[in-house]
């Protein structure tokens, strides 16, 4: 049981590291808070909440993997290396695609509600 709880401590340490060192992670957190508040304001239904939660989770997961990959690349290749840079670029592209997907989901869910409110 101790190992199980230690795993949570390690995971929290990783989230804390990402929040403390990665501006984009903090921006994603801020956007997620805004979207959650908007979800309560517009009284999303269960299916809409599931889409919002899934999209948010995908963005956070992509951002955490990106941070892990960048940290590993910096460890393995501390000097400039074009291939190391390419690995970082590809990893950042995964986050961009996840964020774009989340944006599309958000627009599809919130835009009709905003239009109806006007």
mmCIF file of C-alpha atoms in Angstrom:
data_model
loop_
_atom_site.group_PDB
_atom_site.id
_atom_site.type_symbol
_atom_site.label_atom_id
_atom_site.label_comp_id
_atom_site.label_asym_id
_atom_site.label_seq_id
_atom_site.Cartn_x
_atom_site.Cartn_y
_atom_site.Cartn_z
ATOM 1 C CA UNK A 1 0.000 0.000 0.000
ATOM 2 C CA UNK A 2 2.950 2.289 0.718
ATOM 3 C CA UNK A 3 4.210 1.878 -2.856
ATOM 4 C CA UNK A 4 0.765 2.787 -4.137
ATOM 5 C CA UNK A 5 0.735 6.096 -2.248
ATOM 6 C CA UNK A 6 4.348 6.804 -3.209
ATOM 7 C CA UNK A 7 3.243 6.572 -6.839
ATOM 8 C CA UNK A 8 0.732 9.350 -6.217
ATOM 9 C CA UNK A 9 3.470 11.438 -4.609
ATOM 10 C CA UNK A 10 5.694 10.975 -7.667
ATOM 11 C CA UNK A 11 2.809 11.881 -9.994
ATOM 12 C CA UNK A 12 2.039 15.013 -7.960
ATOM 13 C CA UNK A 13 5.724 15.908 -8.092
ATOM 14 C CA UNK A 14 5.599 15.659 -11.888
ATOM 15 C CA UNK A 15 2.518 17.853 -12.116
ATOM 16 C CA UNK A 16 4.085 20.347 -9.711
ATOM 17 C CA UNK A 17 7.303 20.419 -11.755
ATOM 18 C CA UNK A 18 5.365 20.992 -14.967
ATOM 19 C CA UNK A 19 3.231 23.721 -13.403
ATOM 20 C CA UNK A 20 6.286 25.424 -11.935
ATOM 21 C CA UNK A 21 8.490 25.297 -15.014
ATOM 22 C CA UNK A 22 6.219 25.255 -18.061
ATOM 23 C CA UNK A 23 4.382 28.452 -19.004
ATOM 24 C CA UNK A 24 2.154 26.589 -21.462
ATOM 25 C CA UNK A 25 1.045 24.165 -18.730
ATOM 26 C CA UNK A 26 0.003 27.111 -16.559
ATOM 27 C CA UNK A 27 -1.840 28.663 -19.509
ATOM 28 C CA UNK A 28 -3.682 25.367 -20.108
ATOM 29 C CA UNK A 29 -4.648 25.305 -16.414
ATOM 30 C CA UNK A 30 -6.017 28.836 -16.638
ATOM 31 C CA UNK A 31 -7.993 28.020 -19.783
ATOM 32 C CA UNK A 32 -9.336 24.839 -18.150
ATOM 33 C CA UNK A 33 -10.583 26.872 -15.165
ATOM 34 C CA UNK A 34 -12.282 29.318 -17.536
ATOM 35 C CA UNK A 35 -13.928 26.457 -19.472
ATOM 36 C CA UNK A 36 -15.116 24.763 -16.265
ATOM 37 C CA UNK A 37 -16.679 28.019 -15.080
ATOM 38 C CA UNK A 38 -18.313 28.493 -18.487
ATOM 39 C CA UNK A 39 -19.607 24.923 -18.284
ATOM 40 C CA UNK A 40 -21.348 25.669 -14.997
ATOM 41 C CA UNK A 41 -22.656 28.987 -16.293
ATOM 42 C CA UNK A 42 -24.170 27.376 -19.402
ATOM 43 C CA UNK A 43 -25.351 24.296 -17.452
ATOM 44 C CA UNK A 44 -23.725 21.702 -19.679
ATOM 45 C CA UNK A 45 -25.362 18.291 -19.834
ATOM 46 C CA UNK A 46 -23.532 15.061 -18.985
ATOM 47 C CA UNK A 47 -22.425 14.321 -22.540
ATOM 48 C CA UNK A 48 -21.083 17.849 -23.015
ATOM 49 C CA UNK A 49 -19.171 17.587 -19.720
ATOM 50 C CA UNK A 50 -17.682 14.270 -20.838
ATOM 51 C CA UNK A 51 -16.403 15.883 -24.054
ATOM 52 C CA UNK A 52 -14.979 18.860 -22.139
ATOM 53 C CA UNK A 53 -13.305 16.604 -19.570
ATOM 54 C CA UNK A 54 -11.867 14.340 -22.283
ATOM 55 C CA UNK A 55 -10.551 17.269 -24.326
ATOM 56 C CA UNK A 56 -9.009 18.895 -21.250
ATOM 57 C CA UNK A 57 -7.402 15.642 -20.163
ATOM 58 C CA UNK A 58 -5.937 15.038 -23.628
ATOM 59 C CA UNK A 59 -4.343 18.506 -23.612
ATOM 60 C CA UNK A 60 -2.882 18.002 -20.119
ATOM 61 C CA UNK A 61 -1.598 14.532 -21.006
ATOM 62 C CA UNK A 62 0.009 15.823 -24.201
ATOM 63 C CA UNK A 63 1.597 18.724 -22.308
ATOM 64 C CA UNK A 64 2.985 16.390 -19.619
ATOM 65 C CA UNK A 65 4.419 14.018 -22.230
ATOM 66 C CA UNK A 66 5.916 17.003 -24.043
ATOM 67 C CA UNK A 67 7.579 18.168 -20.831
ATOM 68 C CA UNK A 68 8.906 14.663 -20.156
ATOM 69 C CA UNK A 69 10.278 14.324 -23.683
ATOM 70 C CA UNK A 70 11.917 17.770 -23.569
ATOM 71 C CA UNK A 71 13.493 16.975 -20.193
ATOM 72 C CA UNK A 72 14.807 13.640 -21.470
ATOM 73 C CA UNK A 73 16.180 15.202 -24.659
ATOM 74 C CA UNK A 74 17.948 17.890 -22.609
ATOM 75 C CA UNK A 75 19.480 15.163 -20.433
ATOM 76 C CA UNK A 76 20.644 13.018 -23.345
ATOM 77 C CA UNK A 77 21.691 15.867 -25.624
ATOM 78 C CA UNK A 78 22.631 18.956 -23.580
ATOM 79 C CA UNK A 79 24.479 20.542 -26.522
ATOM 80 C CA UNK A 80 22.692 21.770 -29.625
ATOM 81 C CA UNK A 81 21.687 18.945 -31.908
ATOM 82 C CA UNK A 82 19.301 19.409 -34.863
ATOM 83 C CA UNK A 83 17.730 15.990 -34.301
ATOM 84 C CA UNK A 84 17.158 16.779 -30.614
ATOM 85 C CA UNK A 85 15.455 19.997 -31.689
ATOM 86 C CA UNK A 86 13.309 18.071 -34.153
ATOM 87 C CA UNK A 87 12.211 15.666 -31.405
ATOM 88 C CA UNK A 88 11.168 18.643 -29.269
ATOM 89 C CA UNK A 89 9.322 20.202 -32.218
ATOM 90 C CA UNK A 90 7.398 16.995 -32.908
ATOM 91 C CA UNK A 91 6.478 16.670 -29.254
ATOM 92 C CA UNK A 92 5.271 20.292 -29.195
ATOM 93 C CA UNK A 93 3.242 19.609 -32.344
ATOM 94 C CA UNK A 94 1.372 16.853 -30.494
ATOM 95 C CA UNK A 95 0.352 19.417 -27.865
ATOM 96 C CA UNK A 96 -0.718 21.842 -30.586
ATOM 97 C CA UNK A 97 -2.939 19.214 -32.206
ATOM 98 C CA UNK A 98 -4.468 18.295 -28.835
ATOM 99 C CA UNK A 99 -5.126 21.961 -28.044
ATOM 100 C CA UNK A 100 -6.654 22.534 -31.481
ATOM 101 C CA UNK A 101 -8.919 19.506 -30.985
ATOM 102 C CA UNK A 102 -9.988 20.878 -27.591
ATOM 103 C CA UNK A 103 -10.701 24.263 -29.149
ATOM 104 C CA UNK A 104 -12.929 22.683 -31.798
ATOM 105 C CA UNK A 105 -14.813 20.706 -29.140
ATOM 106 C CA UNK A 106 -15.213 23.850 -27.067
ATOM 107 C CA UNK A 107 -16.531 25.838 -30.019
ATOM 108 C CA UNK A 108 -18.991 23.079 -30.960
ATOM 109 C CA UNK A 109 -20.312 22.940 -27.394
ATOM 110 C CA UNK A 110 -20.264 26.592 -26.352
ATOM 111 C CA UNK A 111 -20.967 28.544 -29.546
ATOM 112 C CA UNK A 112 -24.617 27.428 -29.851
ATOM 113 C CA UNK A 113 -25.140 28.264 -26.177
ATOM 114 C CA UNK A 114 -23.576 31.700 -26.594
ATOM 115 C CA UNK A 115 -25.701 32.368 -29.690
ATOM 116 C CA UNK A 116 -28.874 31.277 -27.840
ATOM 117 C CA UNK A 117 -27.987 33.560 -24.917
ATOM 118 C CA UNK A 118 -27.773 36.614 -27.188
#
